[in-house]
Tab-separated table of C-alpha atoms in Angstrom:
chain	number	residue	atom	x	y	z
S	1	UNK	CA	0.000	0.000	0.000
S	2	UNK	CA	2.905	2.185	0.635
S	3	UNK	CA	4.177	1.834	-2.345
S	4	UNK	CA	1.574	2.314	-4.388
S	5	UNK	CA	1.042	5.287	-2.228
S	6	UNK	CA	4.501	6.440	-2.947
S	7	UNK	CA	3.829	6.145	-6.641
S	8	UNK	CA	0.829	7.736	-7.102
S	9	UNK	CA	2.099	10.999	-5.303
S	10	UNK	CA	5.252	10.931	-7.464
S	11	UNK	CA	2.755	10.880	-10.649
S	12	UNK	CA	0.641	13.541	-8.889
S	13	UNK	CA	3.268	15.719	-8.316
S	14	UNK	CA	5.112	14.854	-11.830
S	15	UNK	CA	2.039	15.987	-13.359
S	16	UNK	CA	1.494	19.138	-11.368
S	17	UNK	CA	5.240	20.109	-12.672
S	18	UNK	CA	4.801	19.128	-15.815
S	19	UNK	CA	1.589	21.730	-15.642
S	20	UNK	CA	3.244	24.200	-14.312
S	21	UNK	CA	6.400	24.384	-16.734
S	22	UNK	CA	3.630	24.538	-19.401
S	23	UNK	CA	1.849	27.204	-18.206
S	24	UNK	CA	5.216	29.052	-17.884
S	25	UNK	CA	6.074	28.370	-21.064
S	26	UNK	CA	2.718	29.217	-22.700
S	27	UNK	CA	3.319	32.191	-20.162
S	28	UNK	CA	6.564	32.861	-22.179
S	29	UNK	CA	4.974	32.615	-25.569
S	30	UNK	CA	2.480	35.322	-24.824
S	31	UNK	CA	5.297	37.639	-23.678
S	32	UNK	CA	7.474	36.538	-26.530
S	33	UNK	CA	3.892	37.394	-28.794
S	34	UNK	CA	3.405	41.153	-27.279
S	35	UNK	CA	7.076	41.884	-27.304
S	36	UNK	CA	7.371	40.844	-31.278
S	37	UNK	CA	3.748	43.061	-31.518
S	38	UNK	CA	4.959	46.055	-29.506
S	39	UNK	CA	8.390	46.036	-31.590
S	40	UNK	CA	6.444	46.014	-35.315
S	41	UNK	CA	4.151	48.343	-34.174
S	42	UNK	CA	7.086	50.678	-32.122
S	43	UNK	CA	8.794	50.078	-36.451
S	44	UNK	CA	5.721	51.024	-37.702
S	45	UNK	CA	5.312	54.223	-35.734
S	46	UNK	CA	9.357	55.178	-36.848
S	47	UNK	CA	8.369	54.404	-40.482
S	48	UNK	CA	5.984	56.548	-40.909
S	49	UNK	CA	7.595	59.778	-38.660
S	50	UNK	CA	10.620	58.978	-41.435
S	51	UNK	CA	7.633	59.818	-43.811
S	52	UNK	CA	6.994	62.426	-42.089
S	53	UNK	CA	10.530	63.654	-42.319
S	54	UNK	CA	11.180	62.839	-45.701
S	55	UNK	CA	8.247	64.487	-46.964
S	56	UNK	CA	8.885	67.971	-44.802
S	57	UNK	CA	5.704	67.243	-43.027
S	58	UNK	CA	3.958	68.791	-39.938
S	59	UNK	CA	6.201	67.044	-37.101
S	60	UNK	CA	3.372	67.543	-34.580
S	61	UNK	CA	1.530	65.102	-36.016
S	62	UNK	CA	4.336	62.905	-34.533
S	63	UNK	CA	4.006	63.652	-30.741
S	64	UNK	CA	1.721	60.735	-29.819
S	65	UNK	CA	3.775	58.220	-31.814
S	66	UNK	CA	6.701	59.740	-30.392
S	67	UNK	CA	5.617	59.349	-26.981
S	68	UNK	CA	4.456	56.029	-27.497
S	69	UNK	CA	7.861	55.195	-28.366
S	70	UNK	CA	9.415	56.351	-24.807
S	71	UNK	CA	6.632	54.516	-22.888
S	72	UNK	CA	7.708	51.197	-25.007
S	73	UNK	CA	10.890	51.778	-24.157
S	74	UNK	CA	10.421	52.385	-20.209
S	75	UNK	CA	7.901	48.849	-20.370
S	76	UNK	CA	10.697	47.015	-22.286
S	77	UNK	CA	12.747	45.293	-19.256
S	78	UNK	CA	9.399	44.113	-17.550
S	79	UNK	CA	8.851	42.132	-20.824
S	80	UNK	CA	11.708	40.331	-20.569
S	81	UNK	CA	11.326	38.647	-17.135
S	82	UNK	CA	13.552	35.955	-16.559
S	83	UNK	CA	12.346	32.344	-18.219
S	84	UNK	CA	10.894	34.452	-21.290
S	85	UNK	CA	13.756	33.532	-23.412
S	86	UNK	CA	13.450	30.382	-25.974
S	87	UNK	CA	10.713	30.013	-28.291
S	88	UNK	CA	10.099	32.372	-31.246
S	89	UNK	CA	12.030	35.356	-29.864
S	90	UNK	CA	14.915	36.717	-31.275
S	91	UNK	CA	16.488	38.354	-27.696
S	92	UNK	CA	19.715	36.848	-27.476
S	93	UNK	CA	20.802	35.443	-23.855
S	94	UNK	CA	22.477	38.826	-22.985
S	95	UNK	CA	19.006	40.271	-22.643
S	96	UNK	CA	19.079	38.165	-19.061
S	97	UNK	CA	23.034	37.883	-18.474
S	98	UNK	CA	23.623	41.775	-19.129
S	99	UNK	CA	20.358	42.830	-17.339
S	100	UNK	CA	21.953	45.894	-16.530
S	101	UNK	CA	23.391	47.233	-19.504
S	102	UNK	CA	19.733	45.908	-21.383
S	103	UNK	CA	17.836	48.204	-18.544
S	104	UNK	CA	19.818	51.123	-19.366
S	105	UNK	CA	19.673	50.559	-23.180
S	106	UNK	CA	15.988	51.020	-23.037
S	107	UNK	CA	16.003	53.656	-20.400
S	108	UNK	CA	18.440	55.231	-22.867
S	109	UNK	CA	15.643	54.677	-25.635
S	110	UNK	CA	13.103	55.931	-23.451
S	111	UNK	CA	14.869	59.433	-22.858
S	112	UNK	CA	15.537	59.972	-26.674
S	113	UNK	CA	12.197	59.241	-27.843
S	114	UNK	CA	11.084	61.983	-24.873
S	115	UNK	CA	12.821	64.276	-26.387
S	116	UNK	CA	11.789	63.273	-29.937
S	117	UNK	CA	8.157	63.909	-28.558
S	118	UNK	CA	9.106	67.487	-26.915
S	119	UNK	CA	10.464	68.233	-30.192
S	120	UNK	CA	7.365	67.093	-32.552
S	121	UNK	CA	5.283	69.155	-29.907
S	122	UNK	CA	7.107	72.091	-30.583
S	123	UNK	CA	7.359	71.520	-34.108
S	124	UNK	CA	10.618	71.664	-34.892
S	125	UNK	CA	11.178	69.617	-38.142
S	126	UNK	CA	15.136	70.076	-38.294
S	127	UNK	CA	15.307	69.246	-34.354
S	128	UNK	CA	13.102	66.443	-34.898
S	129	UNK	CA	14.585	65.210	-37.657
S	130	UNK	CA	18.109	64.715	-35.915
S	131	UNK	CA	16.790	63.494	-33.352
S	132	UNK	CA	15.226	60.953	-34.728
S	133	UNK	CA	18.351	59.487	-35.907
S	134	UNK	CA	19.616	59.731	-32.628
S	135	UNK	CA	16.743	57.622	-31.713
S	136	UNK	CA	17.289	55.340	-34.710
S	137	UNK	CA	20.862	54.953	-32.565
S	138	UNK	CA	19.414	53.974	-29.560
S	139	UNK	CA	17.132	51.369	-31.356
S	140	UNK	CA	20.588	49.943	-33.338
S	141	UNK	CA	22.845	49.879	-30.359
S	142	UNK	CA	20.135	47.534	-28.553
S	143	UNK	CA	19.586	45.780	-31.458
S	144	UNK	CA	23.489	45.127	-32.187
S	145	UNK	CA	23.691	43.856	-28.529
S	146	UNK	CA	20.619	42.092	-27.466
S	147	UNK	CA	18.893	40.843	-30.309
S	148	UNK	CA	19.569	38.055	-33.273
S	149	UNK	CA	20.682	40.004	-36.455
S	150	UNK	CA	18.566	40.019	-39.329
S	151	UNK	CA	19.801	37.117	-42.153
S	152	UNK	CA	20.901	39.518	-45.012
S	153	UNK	CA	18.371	39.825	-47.624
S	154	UNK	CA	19.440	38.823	-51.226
């Protein structure tokens, strides 16, 4: 009787673990999900203020999408909790080794897209068109450190 006893906890329990490490991967997939989202859409929003450049637009129209951008950027590290590696994303293991230097990349982000939103609200296309290459910067140097590169195209 002990035995069997013995047994059936160990497949109780084996089966609550085996639970739990799905729901924390299914857990991980969702963040892996809104991360990707948040990053196409955060692409989307610097495409078309390039647009906006390019063309010698109205910069103000740019303020939300610029201030979008910094409150991305301040969310970033709480979407990258540890165990959300693996999967689909891209985020290379430095994301969680060089937690750090990954907080203060996006913190970094974060301030440059303020100002690229104090800028648009002002309207100041030559202002906001530098420094939206400075924020371009930001987005590369997190890119070149924490994230797969892109294969080359060709």
């Amino acid at each position: 009787m002990t035995r069997t006893m013995s047994a059936l906890v160990l497949v109780m329990a084996a089966s609550v673990l085996t639970a739990a490490a799905a729901t924390r991967r299914d857990d991980a997939d969702q963040l892996i999900a809104a991360r990707q989202a948040g990053f196409k859409l955060q692409g989307a929003a610097f495409g078309g203020m390039k647009g906006v450049i390019d063309a010698k637009g109205d910069v103000k129209t740019q303020a939300f999408a610029a201030g979008a951008i910094a409150a991305w950027a301040r969310a970033l590290p709480g979407l990258f909790p540890a165990g959300s590696d693996g999967g689909t994303t891209k985020a290379l293991p430095t994301v969680w080794s060089d937690r750090a230097g990954f907080e203060k990349a996006a913190a970094t982000l974060a301030a440059e897209a303020a100002k690229l939103a104090d800028l648009a609200k002002a309207g100041d296309q030559p202002g906001f068109a530098t420094q939206w290459g400075v924020v371009r910067g930001a987005c590369s140097a997190c890119h070149d450190k924490y994230r797969v590169p892109d294969k080359p195209k060709g």
